[in-house]
Short mmCIF file of C-alpha atoms and ligand atoms in Angstrom, two decimals:
data_model
loop_
_atom_site.label_atom_id
_atom_site.label_comp_id
_atom_site.label_asym_id
_atom_site.label_seq_id
_atom_site.Cartn_x
_atom_site.Cartn_y
_atom_site.Cartn_z
CA UNK L 1 106.48 93.06 100.05
CA UNK L 2 107.26 94.09 96.52
CA UNK L 3 109.07 97.19 95.39
CA UNK L 4 108.93 99.20 92.20
CA UNK L 5 112.51 98.37 91.30
CA UNK L 6 111.70 94.64 91.08
CA UNK L 7 111.07 93.05 87.72
CA UNK L 8 107.34 92.76 87.22
CA UNK L 9 107.83 89.25 85.84
CA UNK L 10 109.53 88.18 89.09
CA UNK L 11 106.64 89.55 91.10
CA UNK L 12 104.17 87.51 89.06
CA UNK L 13 106.30 84.39 89.36
CA UNK L 14 106.19 84.91 93.10
CA UNK L 15 102.43 85.56 93.36
CA UNK L 16 100.38 84.89 90.25
CA UNK L 17 97.16 85.82 92.06
CA UNK L 18 98.19 89.40 91.32
CA UNK L 19 97.54 89.00 87.59
CA UNK L 20 94.02 90.45 87.63
CA UNK L 21 95.32 93.49 89.52
CA UNK L 22 97.75 94.17 86.69
CA UNK L 23 94.88 94.03 84.23
CA UNK L 24 92.87 96.50 86.30
CA UNK L 25 95.67 98.97 85.76
CA UNK L 26 95.71 98.24 82.05
CA UNK L 27 98.91 96.19 82.17
CA UNK L 28 99.05 93.17 79.90
CA UNK L 29 101.58 90.37 79.82
CA UNK L 30 104.69 90.42 77.66
CA UNK L 31 106.57 93.08 79.62
CA UNK L 32 109.91 91.29 79.36
CA UNK L 33 112.47 92.21 81.97
CA UNK L 34 111.10 95.64 82.75
CA UNK L 35 110.87 96.73 86.36
CA UNK L 36 107.44 97.46 87.83
CA UNK L 37 108.38 101.12 87.75
CA UNK L 38 109.27 101.09 84.04
CA UNK L 39 106.09 99.28 83.12
CA UNK L 40 104.05 101.86 85.03
CA UNK L 41 105.93 104.72 83.41
CA UNK L 42 105.39 103.45 79.91
CA UNK L 43 101.65 103.16 80.53
CA UNK L 44 101.29 106.37 82.50
CA UNK L 45 100.21 104.58 85.67
CA UNK L 46 100.69 106.07 89.12
CA UNK L 47 103.45 103.70 90.20
CA UNK L 48 103.29 104.40 93.93
CA UNK L 49 99.57 103.66 93.98
CA UNK L 50 100.06 100.56 91.86
CA UNK L 51 102.66 99.02 94.16
CA UNK L 52 100.65 99.73 97.31
CA UNK L 53 97.60 98.07 95.79
CA UNK L 54 99.73 95.12 94.75
CA UNK L 55 101.19 94.75 98.23
CA UNK L 56 97.90 94.97 100.08
CA UNK L 57 96.43 92.39 97.75
CA UNK L 58 99.42 90.12 98.22
CA UNK L 59 99.51 90.40 102.00
CA UNK L 60 96.14 90.72 103.75
CA UNK L 61 97.91 91.95 106.88
CA UNK L 62 99.55 94.83 105.08
CA UNK L 63 97.38 97.90 104.83
CA UNK L 64 99.18 101.26 104.84
CA UNK L 65 96.12 103.33 105.66
CA UNK L 66 98.00 106.60 106.08
CA UNK L 67 99.74 106.19 102.74
CA UNK L 68 96.53 105.39 100.93
CA UNK L 69 94.84 108.45 102.35
CA UNK L 70 97.42 110.53 100.46
CA UNK L 71 96.27 109.34 97.06
CA UNK L 72 93.65 111.45 95.27
CA UNK L 73 90.05 110.22 95.30
CA UNK L 74 89.66 109.92 91.52
CA UNK L 75 92.58 107.50 91.43
CA UNK L 76 91.01 105.36 94.13
CA UNK L 77 87.54 105.46 92.57
CA UNK L 78 88.99 104.55 89.19
CA UNK L 79 90.55 101.44 90.70
CA UNK L 80 87.33 100.51 92.51
CA UNK L 81 85.34 100.88 89.29
CA UNK L 82 87.78 98.69 87.39
CA UNK L 83 87.39 96.11 90.13
CA UNK L 84 83.61 96.17 89.75
CA UNK L 85 84.02 95.66 86.03
CA UNK L 86 86.17 92.63 86.73
CA UNK L 87 83.45 91.18 88.96
CA UNK L 88 80.77 91.76 86.31
CA UNK L 89 82.76 90.38 83.44
CA UNK L 90 84.73 87.64 85.13
CA UNK L 91 83.84 86.39 88.58
CA UNK L 92 80.06 86.51 88.43
CA UNK L 93 79.63 84.71 85.09
CA UNK L 94 82.58 82.41 85.85
CA UNK L 95 81.14 81.20 89.13
CA UNK L 96 77.83 80.64 87.42
CA UNK L 97 79.47 78.61 84.65
CA UNK L 98 81.41 76.50 87.08
CA UNK L 99 78.32 75.92 89.16
CA UNK L 100 76.36 74.83 86.09
CA UNK L 101 79.18 72.50 85.05
CA UNK L 102 79.18 71.01 88.53
CA UNK L 103 75.43 70.48 88.47
CA UNK L 104 75.61 68.92 85.01
CA UNK L 105 78.16 66.45 86.36
CA UNK L 106 75.57 64.96 88.70
CA UNK L 107 72.31 64.52 86.86
CA UNK L 108 69.48 63.62 89.18
CA UNK L 109 71.01 65.21 92.28
CA UNK L 110 68.24 67.68 92.81
CA UNK L 111 69.71 69.13 95.99
CA UNK L 112 72.25 70.81 93.74
CA UNK L 113 69.57 73.01 92.27
CA UNK L 114 69.24 74.52 95.74
CA UNK L 115 72.72 75.87 95.27
CA UNK L 116 71.73 77.62 92.09
CA UNK L 117 68.83 79.25 93.92
CA UNK L 118 71.16 80.42 96.62
CA UNK L 119 73.77 81.63 94.18
CA UNK L 120 71.20 83.65 92.24
CA UNK L 121 70.12 85.28 95.46
CA UNK L 122 73.72 86.17 96.27
CA UNK L 123 74.32 87.42 92.75
CA UNK L 124 71.28 89.64 92.86
CA UNK L 125 72.38 91.21 96.12
CA UNK L 126 75.90 91.70 94.88
CA UNK L 127 74.66 93.23 91.64
CA UNK L 128 72.48 95.67 93.52
CA UNK L 129 75.39 96.70 95.68
CA UNK L 130 77.82 97.21 92.80
CA UNK L 131 75.28 98.99 90.62
CA UNK L 132 74.34 101.35 93.40
CA UNK L 133 77.95 102.29 93.93
CA UNK L 134 78.56 102.77 90.21
CA UNK L 135 75.41 104.82 89.75
CA UNK L 136 75.33 106.90 92.91
CA UNK L 137 78.24 106.51 95.30
CA UNK L 138 81.15 106.97 92.92
CA UNK L 139 79.63 109.93 91.02
CA UNK L 140 78.87 111.58 94.36
CA UNK L 141 82.45 111.08 95.50
CA UNK L 142 83.85 112.47 92.26
CA UNK L 143 81.50 115.47 92.33
CA UNK L 144 82.48 116.22 95.86
CA UNK L 145 86.12 116.01 94.92
CA UNK L 146 85.63 118.50 92.09
CA UNK L 147 83.88 120.93 94.40
CA UNK L 148 86.68 120.51 96.86
CA UNK L 149 89.26 121.34 94.22
CA UNK L 150 87.35 124.52 93.40
CA UNK L 151 88.17 125.40 96.94
CA UNK L 152 85.06 127.01 98.34
CA UNK L 153 82.76 125.84 101.04
CA UNK L 154 79.27 125.17 99.78
CA UNK L 155 77.00 128.02 100.69
CA UNK L 156 74.02 126.35 99.18
CA UNK L 157 73.96 122.73 100.32
CA UNK L 158 70.98 121.99 98.04
CA UNK L 159 73.52 121.84 95.25
CA UNK L 160 74.20 118.33 96.34
CA UNK L 161 71.26 116.00 96.71
CA UNK L 162 72.77 114.03 99.54
CA UNK L 163 75.05 115.37 102.17
CA UNK L 164 76.93 112.39 103.39
CA UNK L 165 78.69 109.36 102.07
CA UNK L 166 77.25 107.53 105.07
CA UNK L 167 73.92 107.48 103.26
CA UNK L 168 75.54 105.92 100.21
CA UNK L 169 77.95 103.31 101.30
CA UNK L 170 75.98 100.52 102.84
CA UNK L 171 77.49 97.72 104.81
CA UNK L 172 79.36 94.96 103.09
CA UNK L 173 78.55 92.32 105.65
CA UNK L 174 75.42 90.93 103.96
CA UNK L 175 77.14 90.12 100.71
CA UNK L 176 80.20 88.82 102.55
CA UNK L 177 78.27 86.47 104.76
CA UNK L 178 76.28 85.05 101.82
CA UNK L 179 79.47 84.18 100.01
CA UNK L 180 80.86 82.59 103.15
CA UNK L 181 77.64 80.60 103.62
CA UNK L 182 77.75 79.47 100.02
CA UNK L 183 81.25 78.08 100.48
CA UNK L 184 80.42 76.48 103.77
CA UNK L 185 77.29 74.76 102.48
CA UNK L 186 79.32 73.15 99.72
CA UNK L 187 82.26 72.26 101.94
CA UNK L 188 80.37 71.01 104.98
CA UNK L 189 76.87 69.99 104.05
CA UNK L 190 76.49 69.09 100.41
CA UNK L 191 76.45 65.42 99.63
CA UNK L 192 75.82 64.56 96.04
CA UNK L 193 77.39 62.43 93.39
CA UNK L 194 79.13 65.24 91.58
CA UNK L 195 82.49 65.40 89.84
CA UNK L 196 85.08 66.17 92.55
CA UNK L 197 87.43 68.10 90.28
CA UNK L 198 84.64 70.36 89.08
CA UNK L 199 83.67 71.04 92.65
CA UNK L 200 87.25 71.86 93.61
CA UNK L 201 87.49 74.31 90.75
CA UNK L 202 84.36 76.09 91.92
CA UNK L 203 85.53 76.26 95.52
CA UNK L 204 88.92 77.63 94.51
CA UNK L 205 87.20 80.36 92.52
CA UNK L 206 84.97 81.17 95.48
CA UNK L 207 87.96 81.51 97.79
CA UNK L 208 89.72 83.81 95.33
CA UNK L 209 86.62 85.91 94.89
CA UNK L 210 86.24 86.20 98.63
CA UNK L 211 89.80 87.50 99.00
CA UNK L 212 89.28 89.96 96.18
CA UNK L 213 86.01 91.25 97.64
CA UNK L 214 87.54 91.62 101.07
CA UNK L 215 90.36 93.71 99.67
CA UNK L 216 87.91 95.80 97.67
CA UNK L 217 85.56 96.51 100.58
CA UNK L 218 88.51 97.38 102.75
CA UNK L 219 89.59 100.11 100.35
CA UNK L 220 86.05 101.48 100.24
CA UNK L 221 85.47 101.38 103.98
CA UNK L 222 88.86 102.40 105.24
CA UNK L 223 90.11 104.74 102.54
CA UNK L 224 87.34 106.12 100.36
CA UNK L 225 84.77 106.73 103.09
CA UNK L 226 87.13 108.45 105.59
CA UNK L 227 88.58 110.63 102.83
CA UNK L 228 85.12 111.68 101.72
CA UNK L 229 84.07 112.37 105.31
CA UNK L 230 87.06 114.68 105.66
CA UNK L 231 86.05 116.66 102.59
CA UNK L 232 82.43 116.78 103.69
CA UNK L 233 83.54 118.34 106.95
CA UNK L 234 85.37 121.06 105.05
CA UNK L 235 82.62 121.66 102.52
CA UNK L 236 79.63 121.50 104.80
CA UNK L 237 80.68 123.14 108.02
CA UNK L 238 77.67 122.49 110.18
CA UNK P 1 83.02 85.91 121.54
CA UNK P 2 86.29 86.61 119.78
CA UNK P 3 89.69 86.04 121.32
CA UNK P 4 92.34 88.73 121.19
CA UNK P 5 95.95 87.88 121.69
CA UNK P 6 98.34 90.53 122.94
CA UNK P 7 102.05 89.94 122.86
CA UNK P 8 103.90 91.96 125.48
CA UNK P 9 107.62 91.57 125.14
CA UNK P 10 110.53 93.98 125.14
CA UNK P 11 112.51 91.86 122.67
CA UNK P 12 111.52 92.84 119.14
CA UNK P 13 112.87 89.55 117.82
CA UNK P 14 110.69 87.51 120.15
CA UNK P 15 107.59 89.66 119.72
CA UNK P 16 107.82 89.93 115.93
CA UNK P 17 108.75 86.27 115.67
CA UNK P 18 105.77 85.17 117.71
CA UNK P 19 103.44 87.40 115.79
CA UNK P 20 104.68 86.06 112.45
CA UNK P 21 104.46 82.49 113.61
CA UNK P 22 100.91 82.82 114.93
CA UNK P 23 99.70 84.82 111.98
CA UNK P 24 100.90 82.15 109.58
CA UNK P 25 99.20 79.43 111.56
CA UNK P 26 95.71 78.06 111.07
CA UNK P 27 94.47 79.80 114.22
CA UNK P 28 92.71 82.45 112.13
CA UNK P 29 93.57 85.37 114.35
CA UNK P 30 93.30 88.04 111.63
CA UNK P 31 93.65 91.41 113.23
CA UNK P 32 93.10 90.10 116.74
CA UNK P 33 96.82 89.87 117.30
CA UNK P 34 98.76 92.85 118.60
CA UNK P 35 102.17 93.62 120.02
CA UNK P 36 102.91 95.90 122.95
CA UNK P 37 106.08 97.14 124.54
CA UNK P 38 104.44 98.69 127.52
CA UNK P 39 101.40 97.13 129.23
CA UNK P 40 100.20 100.66 129.99
CA UNK P 41 99.34 101.10 126.31
CA UNK P 42 96.78 98.32 126.37
CA UNK P 43 93.10 99.07 125.99
CA UNK P 44 90.74 96.29 126.96
CA UNK P 45 87.58 95.96 124.86
CA UNK P 46 84.73 94.42 126.72
CA UNK P 47 83.12 91.46 125.05
CA UNK P 48 86.40 89.88 124.01
CA UNK P 49 88.47 87.12 125.51
CA UNK P 50 92.08 88.06 126.04
CA UNK P 51 95.25 86.05 125.99
CA UNK P 52 98.45 87.80 127.01
CA UNK P 53 101.73 86.33 125.90
CA UNK P 54 104.20 88.01 128.16
CA UNK P 55 107.81 88.21 129.11
CA UNK P 56 108.79 86.65 132.45
CA UNK P 57 109.98 89.98 133.77
CA UNK P 58 106.44 91.29 133.81
CA UNK P 59 105.50 89.00 136.65
CA UNK P 60 108.09 90.57 138.90
CA UNK P 61 107.23 94.12 137.89
CA UNK P 62 105.00 96.92 139.01
CA UNK P 63 102.38 95.47 136.71
CA UNK P 64 101.89 92.32 138.74
CA UNK P 65 98.75 93.72 140.37
CA UNK P 66 97.26 94.62 137.00
CA UNK P 67 98.03 91.14 135.75
CA UNK P 68 96.28 89.62 138.76
CA UNK P 69 93.27 91.79 137.99
CA UNK P 70 93.28 90.62 134.38
CA UNK P 71 93.54 87.06 135.55
CA UNK P 72 90.56 87.53 137.86
CA UNK P 73 88.60 88.88 134.90
CA UNK P 74 89.08 85.51 133.25
CA UNK P 75 91.88 86.52 130.90
CA UNK P 76 94.62 84.00 130.22
CA UNK P 77 98.37 84.27 130.32
CA UNK P 78 101.09 82.48 128.46
CA UNK P 79 104.57 83.11 129.72
CA UNK P 80 107.26 83.47 127.12
CA UNK P 81 110.41 82.13 128.76
CA UNK P 82 113.70 83.13 127.18
CA UNK P 83 115.89 82.29 130.14
CA UNK P 84 115.72 78.56 130.92
CA UNK P 85 116.47 79.26 134.58
CA UNK P 86 113.12 81.01 134.98
CA UNK P 87 110.08 79.03 135.94
CA UNK P 88 106.47 79.50 134.98
CA UNK P 89 104.42 81.93 137.06
CA UNK P 90 101.25 80.55 138.62
CA UNK P 91 99.09 82.99 136.68
CA UNK P 92 100.07 81.34 133.40
CA UNK P 93 98.28 78.41 131.82
CA UNK P 94 101.14 77.65 129.49
CA UNK P 95 104.76 78.54 128.92
CA UNK P 96 106.46 79.00 125.59
CA UNK P 97 110.21 78.40 125.36
CA UNK P 98 112.70 79.78 122.87
CA UNK P 99 113.48 76.34 121.53
CA UNK P 100 109.85 75.31 121.05
CA UNK P 101 108.99 74.29 117.51
CA UNK P 102 106.35 76.19 115.57
CA UNK P 103 103.87 73.39 116.16
CA UNK P 104 104.49 73.36 119.88
CA UNK P 105 103.89 77.09 120.13
CA UNK P 106 100.71 76.90 118.10
CA UNK P 107 99.44 73.96 120.12
CA UNK P 108 99.95 75.85 123.38
CA UNK P 109 98.13 78.90 122.05
CA UNK P 110 95.36 76.71 120.71
CA UNK P 111 94.95 75.02 124.08
CA UNK P 112 94.69 78.40 125.70
CA UNK P 113 92.08 79.59 123.20
CA UNK P 114 90.10 76.40 123.75
CA UNK P 115 90.20 76.91 127.51
CA UNK P 116 87.66 79.72 126.97
CA UNK P 117 85.23 77.24 125.43
CA UNK P 118 85.66 74.02 127.38
CA UNK P 119 83.01 72.18 125.36
CA UNK P 120 84.07 73.48 121.98
CA UNK P 121 86.29 70.53 121.29
CA UNK P 122 83.45 68.14 121.84
CA UNK P 123 81.16 67.51 118.90
CA UNK P 124 79.35 70.78 118.54
CA UNK P 125 77.70 70.39 115.22
CA UNK P 126 74.46 68.81 116.28
CA UNK P 127 71.67 71.21 117.07
CA UNK P 128 69.51 70.78 120.14
CA UNK P 129 65.80 70.08 119.60
CA UNK P 130 64.94 73.67 120.47
CA UNK P 131 67.54 75.01 118.06
CA UNK P 132 66.17 72.78 115.31
CA UNK P 133 62.70 74.16 115.97
CA UNK P 134 63.99 77.73 115.80
CA UNK P 135 65.94 76.96 112.63
CA UNK P 136 62.80 75.55 111.06
CA UNK P 137 60.83 78.70 111.81
CA UNK P 138 63.67 80.95 110.61
CA UNK P 139 63.82 79.01 107.34
CA UNK P 140 60.11 79.45 106.85
CA UNK P 141 60.62 83.19 106.96
CA UNK P 142 59.63 84.06 110.51
CA UNK P 143 61.19 87.00 112.29
CA UNK P 144 62.59 86.57 115.82
CA UNK P 145 59.52 88.20 117.34
CA UNK P 146 57.15 85.81 115.56
CA UNK P 147 59.27 82.84 116.58
CA UNK P 148 59.17 84.02 120.19
CA UNK P 149 55.37 84.15 120.07
CA UNK P 150 55.04 80.76 118.43
CA UNK P 151 57.37 79.00 120.85
CA UNK P 152 56.25 80.99 123.84
CA UNK P 153 59.73 82.16 124.72
CA UNK P 154 61.30 85.61 124.90
CA UNK P 155 62.72 87.33 121.81
CA UNK P 156 66.00 87.50 123.63
CA UNK P 157 66.07 83.72 123.95
CA UNK P 158 65.29 83.35 120.25
CA UNK P 159 68.21 85.62 119.40
CA UNK P 160 70.50 83.54 121.59
CA UNK P 161 69.33 80.37 119.85
CA UNK P 162 69.94 81.97 116.46
CA UNK P 163 73.45 82.97 117.48
CA UNK P 164 74.21 79.43 118.58
CA UNK P 165 72.77 77.95 115.40
CA UNK P 166 74.95 80.21 113.28
CA UNK P 167 78.00 79.41 115.33
CA UNK P 168 77.41 75.67 115.19
CA UNK P 169 76.59 75.47 111.50
CA UNK P 170 78.87 78.19 110.19
CA UNK P 171 75.94 79.68 108.27
CA UNK P 172 74.76 83.22 108.89
CA UNK P 173 72.32 84.35 106.22
CA UNK P 174 68.67 83.36 106.28
CA UNK P 175 68.81 81.91 102.77
CA UNK P 176 71.85 79.90 103.78
CA UNK P 177 70.04 78.52 106.80
CA UNK P 178 67.09 77.67 104.59
CA UNK P 179 69.33 75.72 102.24
CA UNK P 180 70.72 73.83 105.23
CA UNK P 181 67.21 73.13 106.53
CA UNK P 182 66.09 71.76 103.17
CA UNK P 183 69.24 69.67 102.68
CA UNK P 184 68.71 68.14 106.11
CA UNK P 185 64.97 67.72 105.68
CA UNK P 186 64.24 69.99 108.63
CA UNK P 187 61.62 71.61 106.48
CA UNK P 188 59.51 69.72 104.04
CA UNK P 189 59.68 71.23 100.59
CA UNK P 190 56.99 69.04 99.07
CA UNK P 191 54.29 71.47 100.05
CA UNK P 192 56.35 74.60 99.61
CA UNK P 193 57.92 76.29 96.65
CA UNK P 194 61.67 76.57 97.09
CA UNK P 195 61.61 79.76 95.08
CA UNK P 196 59.52 81.43 97.76
CA UNK P 197 61.87 80.39 100.51
CA UNK P 198 65.30 81.27 99.23
FE1 LIG G 1 82.44 98.37 95.50
FE1 LIG G 2 80.98 98.38 98.41
#
């Protein structure tokens, strides 16, 4: 467990997997000996939120639900959006590149092209999920939050096209299980004359992506959705 | 069926220590590991296997009857023995001692988990002929109902087969199963376009 008084550099030395999380908060390397708290201050980042996110990412068993529920929705949504952006710009193209490199390392192994098919299918599903959240779920959540801040119960529910987050946030299990299958097919069932190192690189990336996605979905399912449900109850007394 | 492990021990050092040790093992318990001070706080979820790791004192307590009931429901006990003079209660499959190494503890828990699935340690990966047939039809895009009609079995049976296939292969999605079926020549792709299947 990390604390705000620790040097950010020490934290990264201890767990470098946290680097992308720093970037999502707009932190770049070169922060010298500054504490996590000082770095956050200088960049106007909510330090408490930052450290909780860091700790949950570092330790999959740590998830301070109650504490997270205290943070305002826009802060949470902002982080989720940044995470999506990271998937679009890094993980998705990166996995594709590594897969293509792997396939190129074994010309003539046509069972590898099956993997590409499967990956494209997974990518399409993931894209649809992320895009839907960016286009509909997050704006709905932010709108609702604004209405909530204005403090009055909605007398005219038609103001909002949809009345529950339940209709927006679909299950994460489909995307999750495809990623798991993808890994398992490579690890257990794929036999081809490919370059081992290239395959290891791809698998490592897949494991990292899986961890990241799990953490992301957990924040959506266990923090964002319950918080929104609470507000909906207040705004739409049935 | 998942296995839940409940640690019931009044010593925080023992309980926390055990939890840490098991969580950091390769047993993949995730959030199926919980600690309790008081057995009265336990809620049993149906559909799960339970393993209780308990203090010796519990077997001489008011809770003995409840433990016997649990045991009759098929749940397993591991006794955590901190006083070497104590011996293992008959209800317990295994006993863990304070001076056990990490590996010994994990091995005992693993044995207990495996006792729920006696055949799981045997080679499980090969599908039965029926399962292969079902897998083939799934890969070709048939729903459970259609498979039931084609094989003249109940939909319920098809669903059971599908569950077993997924458990054996470690593949859940239909496209994933299709990839497996093609890789293992369970379906013949010469006549079919792969693009239509996956
Ligand atoms: Fe998301
Ligand atoms: Fe999501």
